[in-house]
Coordinates of C-alpha atoms and ligand atoms in Angstrom, one line a residue:
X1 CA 0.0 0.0 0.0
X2 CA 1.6 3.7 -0.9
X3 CA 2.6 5.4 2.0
X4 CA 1.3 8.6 0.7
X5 CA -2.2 6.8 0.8
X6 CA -2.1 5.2 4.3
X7 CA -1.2 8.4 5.8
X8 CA -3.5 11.1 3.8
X9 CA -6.5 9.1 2.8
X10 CA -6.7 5.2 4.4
X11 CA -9.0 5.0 7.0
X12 CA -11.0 8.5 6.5
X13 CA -14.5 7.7 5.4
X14 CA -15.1 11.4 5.0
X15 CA -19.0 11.2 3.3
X16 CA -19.6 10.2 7.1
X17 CA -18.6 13.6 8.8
X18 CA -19.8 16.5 6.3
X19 CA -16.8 15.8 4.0
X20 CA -14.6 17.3 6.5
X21 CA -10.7 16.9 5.4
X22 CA -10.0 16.7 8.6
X23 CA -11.6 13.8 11.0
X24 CA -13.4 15.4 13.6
X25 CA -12.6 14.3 17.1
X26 CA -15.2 12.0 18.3
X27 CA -15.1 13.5 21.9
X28 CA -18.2 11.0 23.2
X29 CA -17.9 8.4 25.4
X30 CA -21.0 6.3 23.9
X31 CA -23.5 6.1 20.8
X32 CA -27.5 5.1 20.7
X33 CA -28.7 2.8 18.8
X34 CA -32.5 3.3 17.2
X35 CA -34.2 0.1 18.1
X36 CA -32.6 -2.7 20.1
X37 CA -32.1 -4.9 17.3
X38 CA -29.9 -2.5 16.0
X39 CA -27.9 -2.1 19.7
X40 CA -27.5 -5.8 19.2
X41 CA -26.0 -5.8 16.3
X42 CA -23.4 -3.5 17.3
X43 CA -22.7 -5.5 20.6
X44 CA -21.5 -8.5 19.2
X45 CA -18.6 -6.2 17.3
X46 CA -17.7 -4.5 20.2
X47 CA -14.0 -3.9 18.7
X48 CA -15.0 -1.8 15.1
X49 CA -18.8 -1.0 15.7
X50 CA -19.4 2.2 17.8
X51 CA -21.1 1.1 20.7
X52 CA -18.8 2.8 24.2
X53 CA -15.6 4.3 23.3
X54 CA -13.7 1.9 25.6
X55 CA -14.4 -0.7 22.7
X56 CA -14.6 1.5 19.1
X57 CA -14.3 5.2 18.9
X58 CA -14.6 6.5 15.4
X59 CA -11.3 9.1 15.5
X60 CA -9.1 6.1 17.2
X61 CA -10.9 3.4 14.4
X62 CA -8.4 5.4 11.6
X63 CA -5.6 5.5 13.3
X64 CA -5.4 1.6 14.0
X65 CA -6.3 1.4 9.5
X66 CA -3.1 3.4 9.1
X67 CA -1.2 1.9 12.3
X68 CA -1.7 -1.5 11.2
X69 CA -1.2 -0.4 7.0
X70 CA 2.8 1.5 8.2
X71 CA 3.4 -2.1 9.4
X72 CA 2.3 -4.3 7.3
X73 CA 0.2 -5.7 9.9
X74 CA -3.7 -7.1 9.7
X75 CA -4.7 -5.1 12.8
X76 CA -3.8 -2.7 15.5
X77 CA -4.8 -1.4 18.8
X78 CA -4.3 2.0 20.0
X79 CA -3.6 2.4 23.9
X80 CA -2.9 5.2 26.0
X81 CA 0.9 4.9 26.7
X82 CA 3.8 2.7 25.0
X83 CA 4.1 1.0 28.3
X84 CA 0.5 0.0 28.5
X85 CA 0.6 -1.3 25.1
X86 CA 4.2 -3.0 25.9
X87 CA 2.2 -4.9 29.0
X88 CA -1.1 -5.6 27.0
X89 CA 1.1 -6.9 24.4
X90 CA 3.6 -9.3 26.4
X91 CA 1.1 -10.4 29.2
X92 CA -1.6 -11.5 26.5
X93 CA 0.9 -14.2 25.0
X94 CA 1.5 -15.4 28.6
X95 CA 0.1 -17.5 31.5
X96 CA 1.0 -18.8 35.2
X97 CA 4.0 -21.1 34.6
X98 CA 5.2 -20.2 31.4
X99 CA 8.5 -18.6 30.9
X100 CA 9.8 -15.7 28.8
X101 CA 13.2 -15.3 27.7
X102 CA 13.6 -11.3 26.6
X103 CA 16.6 -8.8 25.6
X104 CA 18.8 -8.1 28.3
X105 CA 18.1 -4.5 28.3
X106 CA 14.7 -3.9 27.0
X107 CA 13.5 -0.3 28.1
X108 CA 12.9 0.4 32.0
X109 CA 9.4 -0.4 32.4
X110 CA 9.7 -3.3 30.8
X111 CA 11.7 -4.7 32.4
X112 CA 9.7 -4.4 35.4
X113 CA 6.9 -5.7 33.9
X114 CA 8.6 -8.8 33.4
X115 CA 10.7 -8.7 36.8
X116 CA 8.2 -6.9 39.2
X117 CA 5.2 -7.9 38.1
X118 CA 4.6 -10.8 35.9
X119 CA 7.1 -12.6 38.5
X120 CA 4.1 -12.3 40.9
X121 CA 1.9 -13.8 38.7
X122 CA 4.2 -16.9 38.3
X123 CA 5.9 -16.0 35.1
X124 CA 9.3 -16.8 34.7
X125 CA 11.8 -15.2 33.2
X126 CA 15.6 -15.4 31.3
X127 CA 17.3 -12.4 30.6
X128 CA 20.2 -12.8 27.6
X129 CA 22.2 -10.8 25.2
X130 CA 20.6 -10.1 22.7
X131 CA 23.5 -9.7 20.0
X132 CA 23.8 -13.3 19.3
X133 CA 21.1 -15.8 18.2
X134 CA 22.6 -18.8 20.1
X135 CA 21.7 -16.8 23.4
X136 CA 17.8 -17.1 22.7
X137 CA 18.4 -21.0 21.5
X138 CA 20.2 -21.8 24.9
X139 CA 17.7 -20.1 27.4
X140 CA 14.9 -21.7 25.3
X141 CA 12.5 -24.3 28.2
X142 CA 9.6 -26.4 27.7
X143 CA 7.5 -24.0 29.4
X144 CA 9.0 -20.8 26.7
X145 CA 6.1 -19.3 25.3
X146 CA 7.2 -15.6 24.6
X147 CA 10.4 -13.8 22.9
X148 CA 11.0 -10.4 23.6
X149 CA 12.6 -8.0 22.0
X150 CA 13.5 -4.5 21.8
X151 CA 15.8 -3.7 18.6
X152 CA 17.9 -1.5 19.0
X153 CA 17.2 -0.3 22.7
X154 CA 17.2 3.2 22.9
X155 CA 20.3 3.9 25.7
X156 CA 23.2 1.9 23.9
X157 CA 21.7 0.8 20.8
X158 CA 22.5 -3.2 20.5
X159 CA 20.3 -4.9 17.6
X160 CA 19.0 -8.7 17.5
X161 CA 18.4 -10.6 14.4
X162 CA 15.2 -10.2 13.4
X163 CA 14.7 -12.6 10.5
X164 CA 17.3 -15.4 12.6
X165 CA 15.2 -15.0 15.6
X166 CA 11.9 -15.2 14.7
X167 CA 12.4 -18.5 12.7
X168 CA 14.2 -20.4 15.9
X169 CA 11.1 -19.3 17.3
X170 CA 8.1 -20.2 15.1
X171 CA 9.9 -23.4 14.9
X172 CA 9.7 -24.1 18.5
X173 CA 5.9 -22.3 18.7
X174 CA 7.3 -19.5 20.6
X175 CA 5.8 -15.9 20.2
X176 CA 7.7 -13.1 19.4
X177 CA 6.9 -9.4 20.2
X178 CA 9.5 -6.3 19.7
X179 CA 9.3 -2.8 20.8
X180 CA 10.2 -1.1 17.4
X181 CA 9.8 2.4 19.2
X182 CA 13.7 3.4 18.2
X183 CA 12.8 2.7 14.0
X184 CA 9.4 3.7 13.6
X185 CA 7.5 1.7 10.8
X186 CA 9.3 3.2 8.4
X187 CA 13.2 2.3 9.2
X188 CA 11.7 -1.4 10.4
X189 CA 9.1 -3.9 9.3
X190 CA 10.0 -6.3 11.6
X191 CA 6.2 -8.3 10.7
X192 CA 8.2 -9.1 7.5
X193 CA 11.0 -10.8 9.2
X194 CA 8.8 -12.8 11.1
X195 CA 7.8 -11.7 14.1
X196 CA 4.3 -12.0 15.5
X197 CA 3.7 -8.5 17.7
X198 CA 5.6 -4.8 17.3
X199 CA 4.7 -2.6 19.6
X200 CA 5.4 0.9 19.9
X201 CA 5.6 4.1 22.0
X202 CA 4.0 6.3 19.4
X203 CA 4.8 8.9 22.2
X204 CA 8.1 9.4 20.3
X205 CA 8.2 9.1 16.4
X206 CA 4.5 8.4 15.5
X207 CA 3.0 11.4 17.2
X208 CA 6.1 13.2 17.0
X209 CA 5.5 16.6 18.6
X210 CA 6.4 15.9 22.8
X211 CA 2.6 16.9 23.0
X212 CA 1.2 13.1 23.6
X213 CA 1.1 9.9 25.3
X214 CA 0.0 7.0 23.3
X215 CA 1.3 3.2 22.1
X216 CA 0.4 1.2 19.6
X217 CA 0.4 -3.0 19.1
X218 CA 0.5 -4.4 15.7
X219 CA -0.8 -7.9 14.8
X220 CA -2.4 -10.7 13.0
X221 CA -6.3 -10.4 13.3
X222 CA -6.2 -13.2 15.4
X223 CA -3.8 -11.8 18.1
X224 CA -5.1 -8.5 17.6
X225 CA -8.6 -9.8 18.2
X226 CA -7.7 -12.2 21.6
X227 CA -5.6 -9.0 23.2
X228 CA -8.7 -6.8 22.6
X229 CA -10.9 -9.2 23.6
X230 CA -9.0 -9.6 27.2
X231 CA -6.0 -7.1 28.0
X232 CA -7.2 -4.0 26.0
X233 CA -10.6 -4.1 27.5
X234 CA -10.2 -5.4 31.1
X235 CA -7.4 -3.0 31.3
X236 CA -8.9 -0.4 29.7
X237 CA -5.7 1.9 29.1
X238 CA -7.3 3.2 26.2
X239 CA -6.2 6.9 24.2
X240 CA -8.9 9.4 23.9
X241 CA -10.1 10.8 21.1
X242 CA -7.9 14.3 21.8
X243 CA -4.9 12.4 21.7
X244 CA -6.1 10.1 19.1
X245 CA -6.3 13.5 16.7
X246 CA -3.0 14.5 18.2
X247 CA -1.5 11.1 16.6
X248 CA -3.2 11.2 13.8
X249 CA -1.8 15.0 13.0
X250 CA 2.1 13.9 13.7
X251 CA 1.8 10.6 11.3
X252 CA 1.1 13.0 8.3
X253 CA 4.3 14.4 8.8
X254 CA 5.8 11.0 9.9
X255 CA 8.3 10.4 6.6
X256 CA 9.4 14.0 6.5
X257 CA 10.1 14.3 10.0
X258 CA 12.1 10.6 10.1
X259 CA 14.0 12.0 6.8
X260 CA 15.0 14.7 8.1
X261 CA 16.3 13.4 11.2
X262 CA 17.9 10.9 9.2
X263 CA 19.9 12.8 7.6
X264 CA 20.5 15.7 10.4
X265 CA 21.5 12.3 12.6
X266 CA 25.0 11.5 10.3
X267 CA 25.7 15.3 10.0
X268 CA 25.8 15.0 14.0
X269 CA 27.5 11.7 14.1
X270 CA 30.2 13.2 11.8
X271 CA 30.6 15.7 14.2
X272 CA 30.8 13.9 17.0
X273 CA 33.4 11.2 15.4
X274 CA 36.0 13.7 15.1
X275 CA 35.5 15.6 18.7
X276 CA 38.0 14.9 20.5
X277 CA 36.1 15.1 24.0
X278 CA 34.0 12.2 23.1
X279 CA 35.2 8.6 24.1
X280 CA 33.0 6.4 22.5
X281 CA 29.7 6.5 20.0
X282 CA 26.7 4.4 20.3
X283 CA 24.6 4.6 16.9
X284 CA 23.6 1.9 15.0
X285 CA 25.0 3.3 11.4
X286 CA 27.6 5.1 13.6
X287 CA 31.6 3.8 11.7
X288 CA 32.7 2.1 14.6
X289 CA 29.3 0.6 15.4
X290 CA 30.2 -3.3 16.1
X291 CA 26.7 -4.8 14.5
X292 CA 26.3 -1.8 11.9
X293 CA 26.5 -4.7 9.0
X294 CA 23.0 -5.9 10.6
X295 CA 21.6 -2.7 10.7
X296 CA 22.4 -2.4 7.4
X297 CA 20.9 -5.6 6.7
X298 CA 17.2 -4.7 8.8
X299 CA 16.8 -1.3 9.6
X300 CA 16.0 1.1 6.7
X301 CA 18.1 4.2 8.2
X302 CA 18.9 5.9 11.2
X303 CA 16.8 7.4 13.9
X304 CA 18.0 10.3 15.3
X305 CA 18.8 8.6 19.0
X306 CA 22.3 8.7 19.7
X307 CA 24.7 8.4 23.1
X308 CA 28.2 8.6 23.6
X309 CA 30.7 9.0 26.4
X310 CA 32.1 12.3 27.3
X311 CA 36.0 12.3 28.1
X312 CA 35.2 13.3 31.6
X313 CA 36.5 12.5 35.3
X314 CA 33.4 12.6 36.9
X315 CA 30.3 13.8 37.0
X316 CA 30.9 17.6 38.2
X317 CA 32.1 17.8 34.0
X318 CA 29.6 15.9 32.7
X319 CA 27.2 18.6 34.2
X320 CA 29.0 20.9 32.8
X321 CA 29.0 20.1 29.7
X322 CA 25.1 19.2 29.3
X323 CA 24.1 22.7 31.6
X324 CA 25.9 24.7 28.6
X325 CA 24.1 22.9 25.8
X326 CA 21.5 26.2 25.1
X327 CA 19.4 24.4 22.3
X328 CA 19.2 20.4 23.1
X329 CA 16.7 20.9 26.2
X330 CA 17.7 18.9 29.6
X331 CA 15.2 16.1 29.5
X332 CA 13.7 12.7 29.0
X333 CA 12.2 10.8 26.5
X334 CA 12.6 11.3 22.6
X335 CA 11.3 11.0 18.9
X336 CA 10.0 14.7 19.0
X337 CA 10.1 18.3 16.7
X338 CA 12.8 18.9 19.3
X339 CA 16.9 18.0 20.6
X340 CA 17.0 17.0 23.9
X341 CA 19.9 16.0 26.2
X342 CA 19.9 13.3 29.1
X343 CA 23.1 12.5 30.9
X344 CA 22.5 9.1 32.6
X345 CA 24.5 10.2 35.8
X346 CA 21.5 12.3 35.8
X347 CA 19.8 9.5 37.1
X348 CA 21.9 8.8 40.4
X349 CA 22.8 10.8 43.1
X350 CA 24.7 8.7 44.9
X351 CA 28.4 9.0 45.9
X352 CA 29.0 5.3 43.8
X353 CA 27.7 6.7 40.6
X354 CA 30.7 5.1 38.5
X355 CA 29.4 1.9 40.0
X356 CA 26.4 1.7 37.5
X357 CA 25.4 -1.0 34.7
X358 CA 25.4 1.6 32.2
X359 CA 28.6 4.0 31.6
X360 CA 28.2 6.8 34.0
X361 CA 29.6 9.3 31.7
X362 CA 26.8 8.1 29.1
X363 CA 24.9 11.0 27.3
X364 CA 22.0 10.7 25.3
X365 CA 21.3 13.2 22.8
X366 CA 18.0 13.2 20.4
X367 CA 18.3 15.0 17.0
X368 CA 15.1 16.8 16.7
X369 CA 13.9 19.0 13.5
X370 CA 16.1 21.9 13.6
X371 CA 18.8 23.1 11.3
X372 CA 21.7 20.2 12.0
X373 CA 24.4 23.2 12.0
X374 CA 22.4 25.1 14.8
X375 CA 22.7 21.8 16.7
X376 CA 26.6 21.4 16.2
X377 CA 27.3 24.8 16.8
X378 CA 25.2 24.3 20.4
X379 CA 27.2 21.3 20.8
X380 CA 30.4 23.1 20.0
X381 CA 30.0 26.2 22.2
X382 CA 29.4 23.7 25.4
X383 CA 32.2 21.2 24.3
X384 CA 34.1 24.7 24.4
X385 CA 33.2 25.7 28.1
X386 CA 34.1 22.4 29.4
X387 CA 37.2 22.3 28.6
X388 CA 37.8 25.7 29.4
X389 CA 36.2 24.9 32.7
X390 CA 38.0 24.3 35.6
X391 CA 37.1 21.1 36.0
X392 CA 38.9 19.9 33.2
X393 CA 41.7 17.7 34.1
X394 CA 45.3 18.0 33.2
X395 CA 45.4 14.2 32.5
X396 CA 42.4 15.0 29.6
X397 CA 44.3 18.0 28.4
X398 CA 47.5 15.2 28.0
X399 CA 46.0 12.3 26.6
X400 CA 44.2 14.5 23.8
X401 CA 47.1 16.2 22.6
X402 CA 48.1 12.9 21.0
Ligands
PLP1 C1 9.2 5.8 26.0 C2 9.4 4.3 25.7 C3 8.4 3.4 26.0 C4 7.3 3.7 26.9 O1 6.4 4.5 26.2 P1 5.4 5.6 26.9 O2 4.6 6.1 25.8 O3 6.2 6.5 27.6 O4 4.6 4.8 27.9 C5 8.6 2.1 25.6 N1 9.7 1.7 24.9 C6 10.7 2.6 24.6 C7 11.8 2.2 23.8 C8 10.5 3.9 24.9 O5 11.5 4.8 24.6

């Protein structure tokens, strides 16, 4: 189906709303029916007739047509967050006894959704790196009913094989879901490698404008159908219609806004390879990426995500650098119009904050919509003042000069 199609016309039955262009926003929480008979009808479709928003709500009924059309699935559901569509998602495929095996790293609240709380529910789980195939094959049990997978992750940026894993899996009747937040639909169809579920926060690319919270699942009817029969409903995390319009405004701007960033992203990462302040990039299509051959294989291009590790002693510089930045705003999440900076010693004020899993001196930078050379010249001016700052070490000013 043409792109152009999904996201300006699929979906918008506009003979049914005065030929408006635009959908209007179905701000009701139920419909009537004119006889019973006809409330009857409508009942036993709960899912695509109008009946209580909870179930069908005209504005959010387009979005899960052009949801399900960007990847190539039969059928979407949209939800009220990414995590609440990560947890209907994963807990639908799963029961008391069965065991998971998923990415080692998979975003925060996934991972304790799988450790916190399925754990009470008596779902067990295997935690392995992702980066190599053999990893799922060895943690695989009797009881494995569920793979999942986040690809890249959106801190350091490691990939799985797609195509690799999802065949050990259907093999073995195991599910597969992936978080394929970090691509969007349009850098990753990972239903055509295989897998079985892709969910997303469409907090970050797919609405695209920091000004919504919303996920998204993707699906065969069939899996589609049993998670909205049980999770989506029972749960009920559903997106109103406000947001719904909100996420159906960013997607028409979806393939401009991801090639943009695209190509801002290697103008940045160009940048960045040759400051000598920076220790280490983590970028999928980054040179010195070590799995950049598979993400040259599955991914379509880059996102415009990217970390790397400031030459710093400790974390005084690391403040210092990331309180000069002017433009990239201090903060978390990702995927909108605008930069953004997050320094992951940011996240721990203790006195062992070299201690952490994750590099301490790990700073994650999203490349929003502006003018790439505004960015670098933000970038420069700060990369300026901390080195010029007091805090900066002789031994830096030494082992640079080589
Ligand atoms: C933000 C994020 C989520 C959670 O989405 P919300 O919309 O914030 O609930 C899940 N996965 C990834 C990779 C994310 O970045």
């Amino acid at each position: 189906m043409d792109l152009s199609y999904i996201l300006n016309h699929l979906g918008e039955e506009r003979a049914n709303y005065l030929n408006a262009v635009s959908p209007p926003i179905f701000q009701t929480s139920n419909f009537t029916f004119n006889s019973v008979s006809d409330l009857r009808t409508s009942i036993k479709d709960e899912m695509n007739i109008p009946f209580y928003t909870r179930g069908c709500n005209p504005t959010v009924s387009i979005l899960r047509k052009k949801i399900a059309a960007l990847e190539g699935a039969e059928d979407a559901l949209v939800m009220s967050s990414g995590s609440a569509a990560a947890s209907a998602a994963i807990i639908s495929q799963l029961a008391a006894g069965d065991h998971l095996i998923s990415v080692s790293k998979p975003y925060s609240w996934t991972f304790k959704l799988i450790t916190l709380f399925l754990d009470r529910f008596g779902v067990e789980a295997t935690f392995v790196d992702g980066t190599k195939v053999e990893n799922f094959e060895n943690a695989i049990k009797p009881n494995t009913k569920l793979i999942v997978l986040e690809s890249p992750n959106s801190l350091t940026f490691e990939l799985q094989d797609l195509a690799a894993i999802s065949s050990l899996a259907k093999f073995r009747n195991i599910t597969t879901v992936i978080d394929n937040s970090y691509c969007s639909p349009l850098n990753q169809k990972p239903i055509e490698l295989g897998i079985d579920l892709v969910f997303h926060s469409a907090t970050k690319y797919l609405a695209g404008h920091s000004d919504a919270v919303c996920g998204v699942i993707c699906g065969s009817t069939e899996k589609i159908k049993q998670i909205f029969a049980s999770e989506f409903m029972t749960l009920g995390a559903i997106i109103s219609p406000n947001d719904a319009f909100l996420l159906m405004r960013g997607l028409r701007t979806l393939p401009l806004r991801m090639e943009r960033v695209s190509k801002s992203v290697f103008k940045i990462l160009h940048y960045l390879e040759k400051n000598e302040n920076v220790a280490k990039i983590y970028h999928p299509f980054s040179e010195s990426f070590p799995q950049l051959a598979l993400a040259n294989k599955q991914m379509k291009s880059a996102s415009g995500l990217l970390s790397f590790e400031l030459k710093a002693e400790n974390r005084e510089e690391v403040d210092l650098f990331c309180d000069s930045l002017n433009t990239f705003l201090l903060a978390c999440s990702w995927g909108g119009h605008e930069s953004l900076v997050f320094p992951i010693c940011g996240l721990d004020d203790s006195a062992n904050y070299k201690d952490n899993e994750l590099p301490w001196n790990l700073i994650r930078i999203n490349i929003g919509l502006e003018d790439p050379q505004y960015l670098i010249d933000d970038l420069d001016q700060a990369f300026k003042k901390y080195r010029n700052s007091e805090y900066f070490s002789t031994a830096n000013h030494l082992s640079d000069s080589h």
